[in-house]
Amino acid sequence: MKAVEFKNISKNFGNFPALTNVSFGIESNSVHCILGENGAGKSTLMKILFGMYQSDGGEFYIDGNSVKFDSPHDSIGMKIGMVHQHFMLIDDFTVLENVILGNETTTGLKINFTEIRSVLNDIINKYNLELDLDSKVSDISISSQQKVEILKLLFRDSGILIFDEPTAVLSPVEVKEFFKIIDEFKRNKKTIILITHKLNEVKLIADRVTVLRKGEVVYEEDIIDYNIDLEKLAQAIVGESRVSIAVDKSSENLTNETLIQLNSINLSRNNVKILDNLNLSLRKGEVLGICGVEGNGQNEIAEIITGLEKDFTGDFKNNNVNVSLVPDDRINKGMIMEYTVGENIYLKNGRKFIASSAILDDFSDKTINEYDVRLTNNKASLGSLSGGNQQKVIISREISAGNEVLIFSHPTRGVDINATAFIHSKIIEERNKNRAVLLISSDLDELVSLSDRLSVLFKGKIVKTFDPEELASYRSDNKISLTPDIEIKKEKDNQLFELLGKLMIGMAD
Ligand SMILES: Nc1ncnc2c1ncn2[C@@H]1O[C@H](COP(=O)(O)OP(=O)(O)OP(=O)(O)O)[C@@H](O)[C@H]1O
Ligand SMILES: [Mg+2]
């Protein structure tokens, strides 16, 4: 029985066809992965199913019945729930308040908190969500915030659960936990639709995959016994344009001069220790990787180095250099969503907003061509670009500033296979230009393949730093693989991954 059936769904934004005649079905009580390049139309299709957008053509069926949704209110009524690429929570509210908020079954009535609390605690226990209903959302980790979104859906008793890139913000340990929750959903007869760019995850969790490219279905496959050819899947995603970019790490003209030094840094917020006697140095001509579960002090390190955070004790030295930052949260920290690509690039570095449209076009053309940014037209607002394409714009802007120190925080989060390879090659290029690169990531593949030195951060402390020799001893070969996600890891790599996994959660010394 099909939980969802799309028939010839089309959607245009202006003249731009975001979806063309999309037809496929989603079996009930299964995990269905939707894959495709940045801008392929994945989020658009899911927003149509969730009633946020209306299609221009075609129809879809829920449990065999033709439906028409004017708003999410309608889809929620049919027990469909969606966790978006960017969470929709109110930071200043508690978990409980966020769950109750906007829940139509409770508005208008006198809310019975005791009853709701007990229902929610039952759900939390059943699915092992490990949430405290009274925590403020701003005080909990990203993975817990995701669990709040999940709790919202379960509270409404959703039977079809849509997740738009849920694992992009999770560390490997958290991904495992998340997949356990998904398994539990399946045992409870729910239907799960999951968008991801990580092919290894498909292998772990999917019953069936559908690949979209440029708004059309180009590939579908059932996965039985976790048996799927990832190389074939990768090819289906990128079509003819699979890039293979080779960049070697050069050792020429690299001076190793220290540009940034943090000594015995301590930082607390609301009486909670965030950085604990932290020492770190960043040198020219290296990529220093920072590995850790999100929320262990990564952001604060970036904020101290960029000068945003001043409320710390200890010694911070900047050897008179400028710092570029690709922030973790592009929507809130990086960009102005109402402005165009050109404006966003031009406005950086305190430029006053007086530029002819020719200059702006020049800025946007360069980025769009070099980074293969997909957008409907050059005057489109940044907010209308797909998630991965926004990320390409911000990376291009920060690299083009030409600063000596570059901080990349989760540079390829939400970015497709080709663009990931491209961004990785750009990071190595900067290192080879004798720039100092700090790479903060929760993607172990990315960290291990790009870093010259790799530090593990746990509870605001660096618990271990691998120097280049030690890293090399773990690598099965010393080649940088720019499409690491689809490679089968060799035994030596696995040892390193296991060790890193333990260090990240404080379970090794
Ligand atoms: N509200 C909008 N207005 C104009 N164009 C849009 C809008 N939403 C999406 N688009 C365009 O439609 C196309 C598909 O976008 P969509 O967000 O569905 O891609 P996606 O497959 O989810 O990509 P990603 O992996 O980067 O998230 C993109 O080219 C995007 O620029
Ligand atoms: Mg998307």
Coordinates of C-alpha atoms and ligand atoms in Angstrom, one line a residue:
M1 CA 0.0 0.0 0.0
K2 CA 1.3 3.4 -1.0
A3 CA 1.3 6.1 1.7
V4 CA 2.1 8.8 -0.9
E5 CA 1.8 8.8 -4.6
F6 CA 3.0 11.7 -6.7
K7 CA 1.5 12.0 -10.2
N8 CA 3.1 14.4 -12.7
I9 CA 3.8 17.1 -10.2
S10 CA 5.2 20.3 -11.7
K11 CA 6.2 23.5 -10.0
N12 CA 7.7 26.7 -11.6
F13 CA 9.2 29.7 -9.8
G14 CA 8.7 32.4 -12.4
N15 CA 9.9 30.9 -15.6
F16 CA 12.1 28.4 -13.8
P17 CA 10.9 24.8 -13.7
A18 CA 11.8 23.5 -10.3
L19 CA 9.9 20.3 -10.8
T20 CA 8.7 18.7 -14.0
N21 CA 6.2 15.8 -14.2
V22 CA 7.5 14.1 -11.0
S23 CA 5.8 10.7 -10.5
F24 CA 6.7 8.1 -7.9
G25 CA 5.3 6.4 -4.9
I26 CA 6.3 5.9 -1.3
E27 CA 5.3 2.6 0.4
S28 CA 3.8 2.9 3.7
N29 CA 5.8 1.7 6.7
S30 CA 9.1 2.2 4.9
V31 CA 12.1 4.5 4.9
H32 CA 12.3 6.3 1.5
C33 CA 15.4 8.4 0.7
I34 CA 15.2 11.2 -1.7
L35 CA 18.6 12.2 -3.2
G36 CA 19.8 14.7 -5.7
E37 CA 22.2 17.6 -6.3
N38 CA 21.7 21.0 -4.7
G39 CA 18.8 22.7 -6.4
A40 CA 17.4 19.4 -7.7
G41 CA 14.0 20.2 -6.2
K42 CA 13.9 17.9 -3.2
S43 CA 12.8 20.5 -0.6
T44 CA 10.3 22.0 -3.1
L45 CA 8.6 18.6 -3.6
M46 CA 8.5 18.0 0.2
K47 CA 7.0 21.5 0.8
I48 CA 4.3 20.6 -1.8
L49 CA 3.5 17.4 0.1
F50 CA 3.5 19.4 3.4
G51 CA 1.1 22.0 1.9
M52 CA 3.6 24.9 2.1
Y53 CA 3.7 25.2 -1.7
Q54 CA 1.0 24.4 -4.2
S55 CA 2.0 22.6 -7.4
D56 CA 1.3 24.1 -10.8
G57 CA 0.4 20.7 -12.3
G58 CA -0.2 17.2 -11.3
E59 CA -1.7 15.6 -8.2
F60 CA -0.9 13.5 -5.3
Y61 CA -2.6 10.8 -3.2
I62 CA -2.3 10.0 0.5
D63 CA -3.3 6.4 1.3
G64 CA -4.9 6.2 -2.1
N65 CA -7.0 9.3 -1.8
S66 CA -6.5 12.3 -4.0
V67 CA -5.8 15.3 -1.7
K68 CA -5.3 19.1 -2.1
F69 CA -3.5 21.0 0.6
D70 CA -3.8 24.8 0.8
S71 CA -1.5 25.0 3.8
P72 CA 0.4 22.9 6.3
H73 CA -2.7 23.0 8.4
D74 CA -4.4 20.6 5.9
S75 CA -1.4 18.2 5.7
I76 CA -1.1 18.1 9.5
G77 CA -4.7 17.2 9.6
M78 CA -3.8 14.2 7.4
K79 CA -1.1 13.2 9.9
I80 CA 1.8 14.5 7.8
G81 CA 4.7 16.1 9.7
M82 CA 7.9 17.8 8.5
V83 CA 11.2 18.6 10.1
H84 CA 12.7 21.4 7.9
Q85 CA 16.3 21.9 6.8
H86 CA 16.3 24.8 9.2
F87 CA 14.5 24.2 12.5
M88 CA 11.5 26.3 13.3
L89 CA 11.8 26.6 17.1
I90 CA 11.6 29.7 19.3
D91 CA 14.8 29.9 21.2
D92 CA 13.5 31.7 24.3
F93 CA 10.7 29.2 24.8
T94 CA 11.1 25.8 26.7
V95 CA 10.8 22.5 25.0
L96 CA 7.2 22.1 26.4
E97 CA 6.2 25.6 25.1
N98 CA 7.6 24.9 21.7
V99 CA 5.7 21.6 21.4
I100 CA 2.4 23.2 22.5
L101 CA 2.8 26.3 20.3
G102 CA 0.8 26.1 17.1
N103 CA -0.8 22.8 18.0
E104 CA -4.3 23.3 16.8
T105 CA -5.8 20.6 19.1
T106 CA -4.8 22.7 22.2
T107 CA -5.5 26.2 21.1
G108 CA -8.8 27.7 22.2
L109 CA -9.1 25.0 24.9
K110 CA -7.9 25.3 28.4
I111 CA -4.5 23.7 28.2
N112 CA -4.1 20.8 30.6
F113 CA -0.4 21.0 31.3
T114 CA -0.3 18.0 33.6
E115 CA -1.9 15.8 31.0
I116 CA 0.2 17.1 28.2
R117 CA 3.4 16.6 30.2
S118 CA 2.5 13.0 30.9
V119 CA 1.7 12.3 27.2
L120 CA 5.0 14.0 26.1
N121 CA 7.1 12.1 28.7
D122 CA 5.6 8.9 27.5
I123 CA 6.6 9.7 23.9
I124 CA 10.1 10.8 25.1
N125 CA 10.6 7.4 26.9
K126 CA 9.1 5.3 24.1
Y127 CA 11.5 6.8 21.5
N128 CA 14.4 7.4 23.8
L129 CA 14.5 11.1 23.0
E130 CA 16.3 12.1 26.2
L131 CA 14.7 15.6 26.5
D132 CA 13.8 17.7 29.5
L133 CA 10.5 19.5 28.9
D134 CA 11.6 22.5 30.9
S135 CA 14.9 23.2 29.2
K136 CA 15.1 26.4 27.2
V137 CA 15.7 25.7 23.5
S138 CA 18.6 28.1 23.3
D139 CA 20.4 26.0 26.0
I140 CA 20.2 22.6 24.3
S141 CA 22.4 21.1 21.6
I142 CA 21.4 21.1 17.9
S143 CA 20.7 17.3 18.1
S144 CA 18.4 17.9 21.0
Q145 CA 16.6 20.7 19.1
Q146 CA 16.1 18.2 16.3
K147 CA 14.5 15.9 18.9
V148 CA 12.1 18.7 19.9
E149 CA 11.0 18.9 16.3
I150 CA 10.5 15.2 16.3
L151 CA 8.5 15.4 19.5
K152 CA 6.3 18.0 17.9
L153 CA 5.4 15.6 15.1
L154 CA 4.9 12.7 17.4
F155 CA 2.7 14.7 19.7
R156 CA 0.4 15.3 16.7
D157 CA 0.5 11.6 16.0
S158 CA 2.0 12.1 12.5
G159 CA 2.1 8.9 10.5
I160 CA 4.1 10.3 7.6
L161 CA 7.3 11.9 8.7
I162 CA 9.4 14.1 6.4
F163 CA 13.0 14.9 7.3
D164 CA 14.8 17.4 5.2
E165 CA 18.6 16.7 5.6
P166 CA 18.3 15.7 9.3
T167 CA 21.8 14.3 9.6
A168 CA 23.6 17.3 8.1
V169 CA 23.8 18.8 11.6
L170 CA 24.7 15.7 13.5
S171 CA 28.0 14.1 14.5
P172 CA 28.5 10.4 13.7
V173 CA 27.5 9.3 17.2
E174 CA 24.3 11.4 17.0
V175 CA 23.5 10.0 13.5
K176 CA 23.6 6.5 15.0
E177 CA 21.1 7.6 17.7
F178 CA 18.9 9.3 15.1
F179 CA 18.8 6.1 13.0
K180 CA 17.7 4.1 16.1
I181 CA 14.8 6.5 16.5
I182 CA 14.0 6.0 12.8
D183 CA 14.0 2.2 13.3
E184 CA 11.6 2.7 16.2
F185 CA 9.3 4.7 13.9
K186 CA 9.3 1.9 11.4
R187 CA 8.4 -0.6 14.1
N188 CA 5.5 1.7 14.9
K189 CA 4.2 1.5 11.4
K190 CA 5.2 5.0 10.4
T191 CA 6.3 6.1 6.9
I192 CA 9.6 8.0 6.8
I193 CA 10.8 10.2 4.0
L194 CA 14.4 11.3 4.4
I195 CA 16.5 13.7 2.3
T196 CA 20.3 13.3 2.5
H197 CA 23.5 13.9 0.6
K198 CA 25.3 11.2 2.4
L199 CA 25.3 8.0 0.5
N200 CA 26.6 5.8 3.3
E201 CA 23.5 6.7 5.2
V202 CA 21.3 5.4 2.4
K203 CA 23.0 2.1 2.8
L204 CA 22.3 2.0 6.5
I205 CA 18.7 3.0 6.5
A206 CA 16.8 3.1 3.2
D207 CA 14.3 0.7 1.8
R208 CA 14.0 2.6 -1.4
V209 CA 15.6 5.6 -3.1
T210 CA 14.4 8.1 -5.6
V211 CA 16.9 10.5 -7.3
L212 CA 15.9 13.9 -8.6
R213 CA 18.0 15.8 -11.1
K214 CA 17.0 19.3 -12.3
G215 CA 13.4 18.7 -11.2
E216 CA 12.9 15.3 -12.7
V217 CA 13.0 11.7 -11.4
V218 CA 16.1 10.1 -13.0
Y219 CA 16.6 7.0 -10.9
E220 CA 14.7 4.7 -8.5
E221 CA 15.7 1.5 -6.7
D222 CA 14.6 -0.8 -4.0
I223 CA 17.2 -1.7 -1.5
I224 CA 17.1 -5.2 -0.2
D225 CA 19.5 -6.3 2.6
Y226 CA 21.4 -3.0 2.5
N227 CA 22.7 -4.0 -0.8
I228 CA 23.3 -1.0 -3.1
D229 CA 26.0 0.0 -5.5
L230 CA 26.9 3.5 -4.2
E231 CA 29.1 4.3 -7.2
K232 CA 26.0 3.8 -9.4
L233 CA 23.9 5.9 -7.1
A234 CA 26.5 8.7 -7.2
Q235 CA 26.5 8.6 -10.9
A236 CA 22.7 8.9 -11.0
I237 CA 22.8 11.9 -8.8
V238 CA 25.3 13.9 -10.8
G239 CA 24.6 12.6 -14.3
E240 CA 27.3 13.3 -16.8
S241 CA 28.9 15.9 -14.7
R242 CA 30.7 13.8 -12.1
V243 CA 33.7 15.8 -11.2
S244 CA 37.0 14.3 -10.2
I245 CA 39.2 17.0 -8.8
A246 CA 42.7 16.2 -7.9
V247 CA 44.6 18.6 -5.7
D248 CA 47.9 17.7 -4.1
K249 CA 49.0 19.1 -0.8
S250 CA 52.2 20.9 -1.7
S251 CA 54.9 21.5 0.8
E252 CA 56.6 24.2 -1.2
N253 CA 56.8 27.7 0.2
L254 CA 55.0 26.8 3.4
T255 CA 56.5 28.7 6.3
N256 CA 54.7 27.2 9.3
E257 CA 54.8 30.6 11.0
T258 CA 52.3 30.8 13.9
L259 CA 49.5 33.4 13.1
I260 CA 47.0 32.7 15.9
Q261 CA 47.7 31.6 19.4
L262 CA 45.3 30.8 22.3
N263 CA 46.9 30.1 25.6
S264 CA 45.0 28.9 28.7
I265 CA 41.7 30.4 27.5
N266 CA 38.8 30.1 29.9
L267 CA 35.3 31.1 29.0
S268 CA 32.0 30.7 30.9
R269 CA 28.4 31.6 30.0
N270 CA 25.7 31.6 32.6
N271 CA 28.1 29.9 35.0
V272 CA 28.7 27.1 32.6
K273 CA 32.3 26.5 31.5
I274 CA 32.5 26.5 27.8
L275 CA 36.3 26.7 27.2
D276 CA 38.4 25.1 29.8
N277 CA 42.1 26.1 29.8
L278 CA 42.3 25.8 26.1
N279 CA 45.5 25.9 24.1
L280 CA 45.6 26.2 20.4
S281 CA 48.0 27.5 17.7
L282 CA 47.2 28.0 14.1
R283 CA 50.1 28.2 11.6
K284 CA 50.6 29.2 8.0
G285 CA 50.3 26.5 5.4
E286 CA 48.3 24.1 7.4
V287 CA 44.7 22.9 7.8
L288 CA 44.1 22.4 11.5
G289 CA 41.0 20.3 12.0
I290 CA 38.8 20.5 15.0
C291 CA 36.8 17.4 15.7
G292 CA 34.1 17.2 18.2
V293 CA 30.4 16.9 18.9
E294 CA 28.8 20.2 18.3
G295 CA 28.5 22.5 21.3
N296 CA 31.8 21.5 22.9
G297 CA 33.3 25.0 22.4
Q298 CA 33.8 25.1 18.6
N299 CA 31.8 28.2 18.0
E300 CA 33.4 30.1 20.9
I301 CA 36.9 29.3 19.5
A302 CA 35.8 30.8 16.2
E303 CA 34.3 33.8 17.9
I304 CA 37.4 34.5 19.9
I305 CA 39.6 34.3 16.8
T306 CA 37.3 36.6 14.8
G307 CA 37.1 39.1 17.7
L308 CA 33.4 38.6 18.3
E309 CA 33.9 37.2 21.8
K310 CA 35.9 39.2 24.2
D311 CA 34.7 37.9 27.5
F312 CA 37.4 35.3 28.2
T313 CA 40.5 35.0 30.4
G314 CA 43.8 33.9 29.2
D315 CA 46.1 35.0 26.4
F316 CA 44.9 35.4 22.8
K317 CA 47.5 36.5 20.2
N318 CA 46.7 37.5 16.6
N319 CA 49.9 38.1 14.6
N320 CA 48.3 41.1 12.9
V321 CA 46.3 39.1 10.4
N322 CA 42.8 39.4 9.0
V323 CA 40.4 36.4 9.5
S324 CA 37.6 35.2 7.3
L325 CA 34.8 33.1 8.7
V326 CA 32.4 30.7 7.0
P327 CA 29.9 30.4 9.9
D328 CA 28.0 27.3 11.0
D329 CA 24.7 29.0 10.8
R330 CA 24.5 30.7 7.4
I331 CA 21.0 32.1 7.8
N332 CA 21.5 33.9 11.0
K333 CA 25.2 34.8 10.9
G334 CA 26.3 34.8 7.3
M335 CA 24.0 36.4 4.8
I336 CA 21.2 38.8 4.1
M337 CA 18.5 36.6 2.6
E338 CA 16.6 39.4 0.9
Y339 CA 19.7 40.5 -1.0
T340 CA 21.0 39.1 -4.3
V341 CA 24.2 37.0 -4.6
G342 CA 26.1 40.1 -5.9
E343 CA 24.9 42.3 -3.0
N344 CA 25.8 39.7 -0.4
I345 CA 29.3 39.4 -1.7
Y346 CA 29.8 43.2 -2.2
L347 CA 28.5 44.2 1.1
K348 CA 31.1 42.2 3.1
N349 CA 33.9 44.0 4.7
G350 CA 32.0 47.1 5.6
R351 CA 31.6 48.3 2.0
K352 CA 29.1 51.1 1.8
F353 CA 26.1 50.2 -0.4
I354 CA 26.9 52.3 -3.5
A355 CA 27.6 50.0 -6.4
S356 CA 26.4 50.1 -9.9
S357 CA 24.5 47.0 -11.0
A358 CA 27.4 46.3 -13.4
I359 CA 29.7 45.9 -10.4
L360 CA 27.3 43.7 -8.6
D361 CA 26.7 41.6 -11.7
D362 CA 30.5 41.2 -11.9
F363 CA 30.7 39.9 -8.3
S364 CA 27.8 37.5 -8.8
D365 CA 28.9 36.2 -12.2
K366 CA 32.3 35.3 -10.9
T367 CA 30.9 33.3 -8.0
I368 CA 28.0 31.7 -10.0
N369 CA 30.4 30.5 -12.8
E370 CA 33.3 29.3 -10.6
Y371 CA 31.2 27.6 -8.0
D372 CA 28.4 26.4 -10.3
V373 CA 25.7 28.1 -8.2
R374 CA 22.3 27.1 -9.5
L375 CA 19.7 29.9 -9.3
T376 CA 16.7 31.0 -11.3
N377 CA 18.2 34.3 -12.4
N378 CA 21.1 36.7 -11.3
K379 CA 18.7 39.0 -9.5
A380 CA 17.2 36.2 -7.3
S381 CA 17.3 36.8 -3.6
L382 CA 19.7 34.6 -1.7
G383 CA 16.9 33.3 0.3
S384 CA 15.3 31.7 -2.8
L385 CA 18.4 29.6 -3.5
S386 CA 18.5 26.0 -2.3
G387 CA 20.4 25.4 0.9
G388 CA 23.6 24.0 -0.7
N389 CA 23.7 26.8 -3.2
Q390 CA 23.6 29.4 -0.5
Q391 CA 26.5 27.6 1.1
K392 CA 28.6 27.9 -2.1
V393 CA 28.0 31.6 -2.2
I394 CA 29.2 32.2 1.3
I395 CA 32.3 30.1 0.8
S396 CA 33.1 32.0 -2.4
R397 CA 32.7 35.3 -0.6
E398 CA 35.0 34.4 2.3
I399 CA 37.8 32.9 0.1
S400 CA 37.7 35.8 -2.3
A401 CA 38.4 38.3 0.6
G402 CA 42.0 37.0 0.4
N403 CA 42.6 36.9 4.2
E404 CA 45.6 35.1 5.8
V405 CA 43.5 33.1 8.2
L406 CA 40.3 31.3 7.1
I407 CA 37.9 29.5 9.5
F408 CA 35.5 27.1 7.9
S409 CA 32.8 25.9 10.2
H410 CA 31.0 22.9 8.6
P411 CA 31.8 24.1 5.1
T412 CA 30.1 21.2 3.3
R413 CA 27.0 20.9 5.5
G414 CA 24.1 20.3 3.1
V415 CA 26.3 20.4 0.0
D416 CA 26.1 17.7 -2.7
I417 CA 28.8 15.3 -3.8
N418 CA 30.3 17.4 -6.6
A419 CA 30.2 20.7 -4.7
T420 CA 31.8 19.0 -1.7
A421 CA 34.7 17.8 -3.8
F422 CA 35.0 21.3 -5.2
I423 CA 34.9 23.0 -1.8
H424 CA 37.5 20.6 -0.5
S425 CA 39.8 21.4 -3.4
K426 CA 39.4 25.1 -2.6
I427 CA 40.3 24.6 1.0
I428 CA 43.5 22.7 0.0
E429 CA 44.3 25.5 -2.5
E430 CA 44.2 28.1 0.3
R431 CA 46.5 26.0 2.4
N432 CA 48.9 25.6 -0.5
K433 CA 48.9 29.4 -0.8
N434 CA 50.4 29.4 2.7
R435 CA 47.2 30.5 4.4
A436 CA 46.2 29.2 7.8
V437 CA 43.0 27.2 7.8
L438 CA 41.0 26.2 10.8
L439 CA 38.5 23.5 9.8
I440 CA 35.6 22.9 12.3
S441 CA 33.5 19.9 11.3
S442 CA 31.5 17.0 12.5
D443 CA 32.2 15.1 9.3
L444 CA 35.1 12.7 10.1
D445 CA 35.7 11.9 6.5
E446 CA 36.2 15.6 5.8
L447 CA 38.4 16.1 8.8
V448 CA 40.7 13.2 8.2
S449 CA 41.1 13.8 4.5
L450 CA 41.9 17.5 4.7
S451 CA 43.6 18.1 8.0
D452 CA 47.4 18.4 8.5
R453 CA 46.9 18.4 12.2
L454 CA 43.7 17.2 13.9
S455 CA 42.6 18.2 17.4
V456 CA 39.8 16.7 19.3
L457 CA 37.7 19.0 21.4
F458 CA 35.6 17.7 24.3
K459 CA 33.9 19.9 26.9
G460 CA 35.9 23.0 26.0
K461 CA 39.3 21.2 26.2
I462 CA 41.6 19.8 23.5
V463 CA 41.9 16.2 24.6
K464 CA 44.2 15.1 21.8
T465 CA 46.1 16.6 18.8
F466 CA 47.2 14.3 16.1
D467 CA 50.4 15.7 14.4
P468 CA 51.0 15.1 10.7
E469 CA 53.1 12.0 11.3
E470 CA 50.6 10.3 13.6
L471 CA 47.8 11.1 11.2
A472 CA 49.8 9.6 8.3
S473 CA 50.4 6.4 10.4
Y474 CA 46.7 5.9 10.5
R475 CA 45.9 6.6 6.9
S476 CA 45.9 3.6 4.6
D477 CA 47.4 5.8 2.0
N478 CA 48.3 9.5 2.1
K479 CA 46.2 10.5 -0.8
I480 CA 43.5 13.0 -0.2
S481 CA 40.2 11.6 -1.4
L482 CA 37.9 14.4 -2.4
T483 CA 34.8 12.2 -2.6
P484 CA 35.4 10.3 0.6
D485 CA 31.8 9.5 1.3
I486 CA 31.5 6.7 -1.2
E487 CA 34.8 5.0 -0.6
I488 CA 35.0 1.8 1.3
K489 CA 37.2 2.5 4.3
K490 CA 40.3 0.4 4.8
E491 CA 41.1 -1.1 8.1
K492 CA 43.6 1.5 9.2
D493 CA 41.1 4.4 8.5
N494 CA 38.6 2.5 10.6
Q495 CA 41.0 2.4 13.6
L496 CA 41.4 6.1 13.4
F497 CA 37.6 6.7 13.0
E498 CA 36.9 4.5 16.0
L499 CA 39.5 6.3 18.1
L500 CA 38.1 9.7 17.1
G501 CA 34.6 8.6 17.9
K502 CA 35.6 7.6 21.4
L503 CA 37.7 10.8 22.0
M504 CA 34.8 12.9 21.0
I505 CA 32.5 11.6 23.7
G506 CA 35.2 11.5 26.4
M507 CA 35.6 7.7 26.4
A508 CA 39.3 7.4 25.6
D509 CA 42.4 8.9 27.0
Ligands
LIG1 N1 10.7 30.2 -3.0 C1 11.5 30.1 -4.1 N2 11.5 31.1 -5.0 C2 12.3 31.0 -6.1 N3 13.0 29.9 -6.4 C3 13.0 28.9 -5.6 C4 12.2 29.0 -4.4 N4 12.4 27.8 -3.7 C5 13.2 27.1 -4.5 N5 13.6 27.7 -5.6 C6 14.4 27.2 -6.7 O1 14.0 25.9 -7.0 C7 15.1 25.0 -7.2 C8 15.0 23.8 -6.3 O2 15.2 24.2 -4.9 P1 15.1 23.2 -3.7 O3 15.2 24.0 -2.5 O4 13.9 22.3 -3.9 O5 16.4 22.3 -4.0 P2 17.0 21.1 -3.1 O6 17.0 19.9 -4.0 O7 16.3 21.0 -1.8 O8 18.5 21.5 -2.9 P3 19.5 21.5 -1.6 O9 20.1 20.1 -1.6 O10 20.5 22.5 -1.9 O11 18.7 21.8 -0.4 C9 16.4 25.9 -6.9 O12 17.0 26.2 -8.1 C10 15.9 27.1 -6.2 O13 16.7 28.2 -6.5
MG2 MG 16.8 21.4 0.1

